[in-house]
Amino acid sequence: MKPPITGRTIVAGVAGNPVAHSLSPLIHNAWLEAAGIDGVYVAFAPDADRFEVFVDAFRSGAIRGLNVTTPFKEVALSVAEVVSPRAEMAAAANLLTFGTDGRVSADNTDGIGLLGALAAQAPGFDPKAGPIAVLGAGGAARGAVAALVAAGAPQVRIVNRTLARAEAVAGAVGAGAVACPLDAAAEAFDGVTAVINATSAGLSGQPGLDVPLEAAPETAVIMDMIYKPLETPFLAEARKLGRRTVDGLEMLIRQAEPSFQAFYGAAPPADVDVRALAMKALGQ
Ligand code: NAP
């Protein structure tokens, strides 16, 4: 049973708009309960144009920290006084922590989530082993590209509908990343070790991306960051082709682990199956 709220309860949460669909409260509160930590994790939906005011209200240290999701990941970076190199490289933050001196620190754990999901669901996958294609050039893609380059990927091919956005991400990341138009996806998939969907195409019943996954080698791992639905059209196609797949739910759980540590000062307990809880919440 969840420990009662006390005078010492540590409060953290997630800010997004909309946010009611977020699985983060389910994941963090299950970990808190299993670990017997006197803490709670709640969801906030600040007004879209008042994020700065919302964050200022917490500079007193009222809460330990916040995860940040759409549409606040970019503005979250700009309100922070201290920015980690990986948040800087991703140009977005998904984690804010509040210091006792009123300063806000920004970090980005999406890259940890991405690499953790690949390690968990595609054992033996080595980011250093060859080129990797990332579909998309938004905040999620930029974080992924930065994490993959930092993990030693020899080349990351950023494939996007709007080529200029892919070029901007490649330019920001520097050597190791190249931009490709979406209609040249077949060429971009040639010889890759992984194809990672970081677009929002395929989200919640919308049509998936029409890309020739068969152009990727049979050994390539296919990953989708989307977790609603858990089996996206993109992953369904990959499974049909017999490719190994990695899903967005695993990434969500893995990016939450370092946030939990930052908020509550302990690693998440291993003896609670948050993936099973999240799958149930997703109707799986
Ligand atoms: P974003 O900034 O809005 O970027 C969206 C990207 O998708 C852009 O590159 C856009 O291309 C592309 N796109 C959208 N619809 C498309 C279509 N019909 N055809 C081709 N390309 C299309 O979004 P984001 O914040 O990067 O997030 C992207 C996805 O990653 C979301 O679904 C989000 O839920 C997921 N995500 C998951 C996790 C996790 O932990 N599992 C973490 C972060 C993000 P243009 O540039 O041409 O518009």
XYZ file of C-alpha atoms and ligand atoms in Angstrom:
332
model
C 0.000 0.000 0.000
C 1.186 3.539 -0.776
C 2.727 5.231 2.295
C 0.603 8.150 3.612
C 1.405 11.769 2.721
C 3.365 13.252 5.649
C 5.054 16.487 6.624
C 8.176 15.284 4.810
C 6.631 14.080 1.551
C 8.840 14.909 -1.442
C 6.797 16.297 -4.342
C 7.773 16.058 -8.009
C 5.748 15.856 -11.183
C 5.345 16.255 -14.908
C 4.314 19.407 -16.799
C 2.686 19.217 -20.209
C -0.397 20.466 -21.997
C -2.343 18.300 -22.425
C -0.953 16.035 -19.703
C -3.838 13.854 -18.458
C -2.749 11.024 -20.804
C 0.796 10.918 -19.342
C 1.987 7.554 -18.018
C 4.712 9.197 -15.894
C 2.554 9.516 -12.709
C 1.707 5.801 -12.948
C 5.378 4.832 -13.382
C 6.871 7.098 -10.676
C 4.149 6.429 -8.075
C 4.496 2.654 -8.591
C 8.246 2.978 -7.967
C 7.649 5.192 -4.903
C 5.214 2.702 -3.435
C 7.487 -0.296 -4.073
C 10.492 1.526 -2.590
C 8.504 2.797 0.414
C 9.726 6.348 -0.291
C 7.810 9.245 1.274
C 7.154 10.951 -2.042
C 4.453 11.705 -4.566
C 4.458 12.463 -8.301
C 1.669 14.569 -9.840
C 0.716 16.019 -13.237
C 0.479 19.752 -14.018
C -1.017 21.396 -17.118
C 0.250 25.003 -17.112
C -1.149 27.476 -19.653
C 0.754 27.152 -22.897
C 2.068 30.745 -22.725
C 2.725 30.912 -18.955
C 5.356 28.219 -18.424
C 7.920 30.704 -17.135
C 5.520 32.005 -14.443
C 4.637 28.409 -13.540
C 8.316 27.498 -13.054
C 9.034 30.678 -11.075
C 6.406 29.578 -8.543
C 8.589 26.576 -7.693
C 11.875 28.447 -7.286
C 11.155 28.563 -3.557
C 11.884 24.822 -3.533
C 8.219 23.876 -3.063
C 8.804 20.815 -5.199
C 11.935 18.805 -5.978
C 11.604 18.791 -9.740
C 9.596 18.356 -12.899
C 9.613 16.234 -15.966
C 8.645 18.291 -18.986
C 6.754 17.128 -22.024
C 5.089 18.658 -25.122
C 4.910 21.610 -25.725
C 7.329 22.835 -23.043
C 10.607 21.006 -23.735
C 12.251 23.936 -25.563
C 11.031 26.697 -23.225
C 12.099 24.550 -20.260
C 15.678 24.940 -21.427
C 15.391 28.719 -21.588
C 14.084 29.144 -18.011
C 17.014 27.220 -16.486
C 20.171 28.825 -15.091
C 22.141 25.573 -15.259
C 21.969 23.455 -18.431
C 23.601 20.037 -18.845
C 25.682 19.442 -22.003
C 23.191 16.806 -23.242
C 20.230 19.195 -22.812
C 22.239 21.860 -24.608
C 23.010 19.453 -27.450
C 19.354 18.324 -27.678
C 18.197 21.994 -27.502
C 15.445 20.753 -25.189
C 14.956 19.654 -21.573
C 12.701 16.920 -20.198
C 13.902 17.298 -16.604
C 14.037 20.399 -14.386
C 15.277 20.308 -10.805
C 14.982 23.106 -8.247
C 18.001 24.013 -6.127
C 17.750 25.383 -2.596
C 19.242 28.650 -3.960
C 16.260 29.182 -6.299
C 18.193 28.160 -9.375
C 16.688 25.790 -11.928
C 18.775 23.054 -13.571
C 17.800 21.534 -16.923
C 18.725 18.093 -18.170
C 17.620 15.785 -20.951
C 17.296 12.050 -20.240
C 15.620 11.097 -23.545
C 18.986 9.939 -24.927
C 19.481 7.648 -21.916
C 15.962 6.318 -22.557
C 16.695 5.683 -26.222
C 19.961 3.827 -25.604
C 18.472 1.929 -22.640
C 15.516 0.754 -24.733
C 17.838 -0.426 -27.520
C 20.002 -2.317 -25.002
C 16.946 -3.913 -23.350
C 14.966 -4.960 -26.407
C 17.746 -5.450 -28.965
C 20.495 -7.091 -26.872
C 23.894 -6.868 -28.535
C 22.987 -3.749 -30.532
C 26.090 -1.568 -30.724
C 25.603 2.096 -31.719
C 29.249 2.156 -32.826
C 28.804 -0.684 -35.336
C 27.558 1.350 -38.322
C 25.378 4.195 -39.619
C 21.946 4.782 -38.053
C 18.916 6.460 -39.670
C 16.702 8.730 -37.557
C 13.354 9.779 -39.026
C 12.254 13.260 -37.961
C 13.927 16.526 -37.047
C 11.904 17.773 -34.069
C 12.994 17.856 -30.431
C 12.870 14.063 -29.997
C 14.970 13.482 -33.111
C 17.550 16.064 -32.094
C 17.956 14.441 -28.666
C 18.264 11.027 -30.300
C 20.851 12.172 -32.828
C 22.927 13.858 -30.118
C 22.816 10.725 -27.914
C 23.719 8.394 -30.791
C 26.673 10.556 -31.893
C 27.835 10.762 -28.263
C 27.548 6.958 -28.028
C 29.951 6.622 -30.951
C 27.672 6.135 -33.977
C 29.970 6.694 -36.985
C 27.178 8.444 -38.915
C 23.575 9.428 -38.152
C 21.360 10.074 -41.185
C 18.554 12.490 -40.308
C 15.654 11.814 -42.659
C 12.874 14.411 -42.594
C 9.897 15.624 -44.609
C 11.189 19.210 -44.293
C 14.822 18.939 -45.381
C 15.794 22.342 -43.945
C 14.902 21.126 -40.415
C 17.057 18.006 -40.885
C 19.906 20.225 -42.086
C 19.526 22.442 -39.018
C 19.763 19.423 -36.682
C 22.760 18.036 -38.585
C 24.437 21.456 -38.412
C 23.856 21.715 -34.663
C 25.215 18.240 -33.950
C 28.209 18.694 -36.257
C 30.396 15.998 -37.800
C 28.748 12.606 -37.676
C 25.277 13.710 -38.793
C 23.938 14.202 -42.332
C 20.521 15.379 -43.573
C 18.400 13.435 -46.089
C 14.985 14.176 -47.603
C 12.157 11.765 -46.758
C 11.753 10.765 -50.422
C 15.366 9.498 -50.400
C 14.724 7.248 -47.361
C 15.675 4.092 -49.319
C 19.199 5.455 -49.890
C 19.407 6.617 -46.265
C 18.485 3.101 -45.032
C 21.257 1.446 -47.054
C 23.678 -0.378 -44.728
C 22.249 1.007 -41.466
C 22.292 -0.876 -38.163
C 19.062 0.778 -36.994
C 16.137 2.904 -38.202
C 14.522 5.010 -35.471
C 11.189 6.771 -35.937
C 11.262 10.074 -34.064
C 8.397 11.652 -36.037
C 4.864 11.937 -34.684
C 3.446 10.103 -37.737
C 1.566 6.989 -36.594
C 0.520 8.495 -33.258
C -2.902 7.467 -31.887
C -4.475 5.948 -34.970
C -3.033 8.409 -37.503
C -1.408 6.979 -40.633
C 2.199 5.879 -40.237
C 5.141 6.974 -42.351
C 5.305 5.520 -45.830
C 8.983 4.552 -45.942
C 10.670 1.519 -47.568
C 11.820 -0.338 -44.449
C 12.778 -3.280 -46.655
C 15.693 -1.138 -47.923
C 17.307 -1.484 -44.459
C 19.470 -4.594 -43.961
C 17.745 -7.660 -42.495
C 19.891 -7.260 -39.388
C 18.797 -3.652 -38.786
C 16.907 -2.903 -35.561
C 13.696 -0.909 -36.085
C 12.605 1.387 -33.258
C 9.591 3.669 -32.821
C 9.531 6.343 -30.095
C 5.722 6.433 -30.214
C 4.052 4.256 -27.571
C 0.403 5.042 -28.272
C -0.361 2.635 -29.853
C 2.336 0.299 -28.533
C 2.428 -1.527 -31.875
C 2.576 1.351 -34.370
C 2.063 0.809 -38.121
C 5.850 1.322 -38.416
C 6.662 -1.480 -35.936
C 3.962 -3.730 -37.430
C 5.609 -3.359 -40.849
C 9.050 -4.079 -39.345
C 7.751 -7.245 -37.656
C 6.160 -8.347 -40.935
C 9.599 -7.996 -42.528
C 11.122 -10.071 -39.710
C 13.200 -7.230 -38.240
C 14.016 -6.892 -34.527
C 11.918 -4.100 -32.989
C 12.158 -1.729 -30.023
C 9.128 0.201 -28.744
C 8.559 3.692 -27.358
C 7.217 2.455 -24.006
C 10.608 0.978 -23.139
C 12.187 4.363 -23.946
C 9.633 6.160 -21.758
C 10.426 3.905 -18.806
C 14.201 4.150 -19.294
C 14.156 7.967 -19.515
C 12.124 8.047 -16.278
C 14.788 6.156 -14.281
C 17.359 8.993 -14.013
C 14.525 11.457 -13.280
C 13.374 9.322 -10.333
C 16.942 9.265 -9.037
C 17.169 13.072 -9.368
C 13.861 13.677 -7.539
C 13.951 11.113 -4.746
C 17.680 10.358 -4.354
C 17.377 6.615 -5.021
C 17.367 4.324 -8.038
C 13.938 2.949 -8.995
C 13.292 -0.410 -7.316
C 13.680 -3.422 -9.600
C 10.887 -5.449 -8.007
C 7.929 -3.681 -9.627
C 6.980 -4.338 -13.259
C 6.114 -0.815 -14.389
C 6.054 -1.961 -18.013
C 3.193 -4.359 -17.233
C 1.319 -1.578 -15.389
C 1.830 0.838 -18.288
C 0.743 -1.770 -20.848
C -2.443 -2.337 -18.868
C -3.079 1.422 -18.838
C -2.538 1.430 -22.630
C -5.158 -1.318 -22.936
C -2.657 -4.042 -23.902
P 7.906 17.533 -33.042
O 8.965 18.448 -32.526
O 6.537 18.056 -33.269
O 8.468 16.914 -34.428
C 7.651 16.122 -35.216
C 8.448 15.519 -36.374
O 7.589 14.605 -37.051
C 8.941 16.517 -37.425
O 10.198 16.100 -37.895
C 7.878 16.389 -38.520
O 8.362 16.684 -39.810
C 7.561 14.920 -38.449
N 6.227 14.574 -38.959
C 5.034 14.765 -38.345
N 4.033 14.278 -39.103
C 4.614 13.752 -40.223
C 4.099 13.099 -41.372
N 2.789 12.884 -41.528
N 4.968 12.690 -42.314
C 6.309 12.905 -42.162
N 6.849 13.513 -41.080
C 6.007 13.944 -40.123
O 7.733 16.278 -32.074
P 8.805 15.668 -31.049
O 8.698 16.337 -29.738
O 10.123 15.623 -31.734
O 8.214 14.177 -30.826
C 8.167 13.223 -31.885
C 7.558 11.926 -31.381
O 8.424 11.300 -30.438
C 6.217 12.125 -30.655
O 5.319 11.149 -31.124
C 6.554 11.910 -29.189
O 5.454 11.375 -28.477
C 7.684 10.871 -29.299
N 8.557 10.865 -28.109
C 8.603 9.721 -27.351
C 9.427 9.650 -26.260
C 9.480 8.395 -25.436
O 10.010 8.431 -24.307
N 8.991 7.282 -25.934
C 10.223 10.759 -25.890
C 10.170 11.896 -26.689
C 9.325 11.939 -27.790
P 8.469 18.209 -40.371
O 9.728 18.770 -39.774
O 8.527 18.063 -41.829
O 7.218 18.917 -39.886
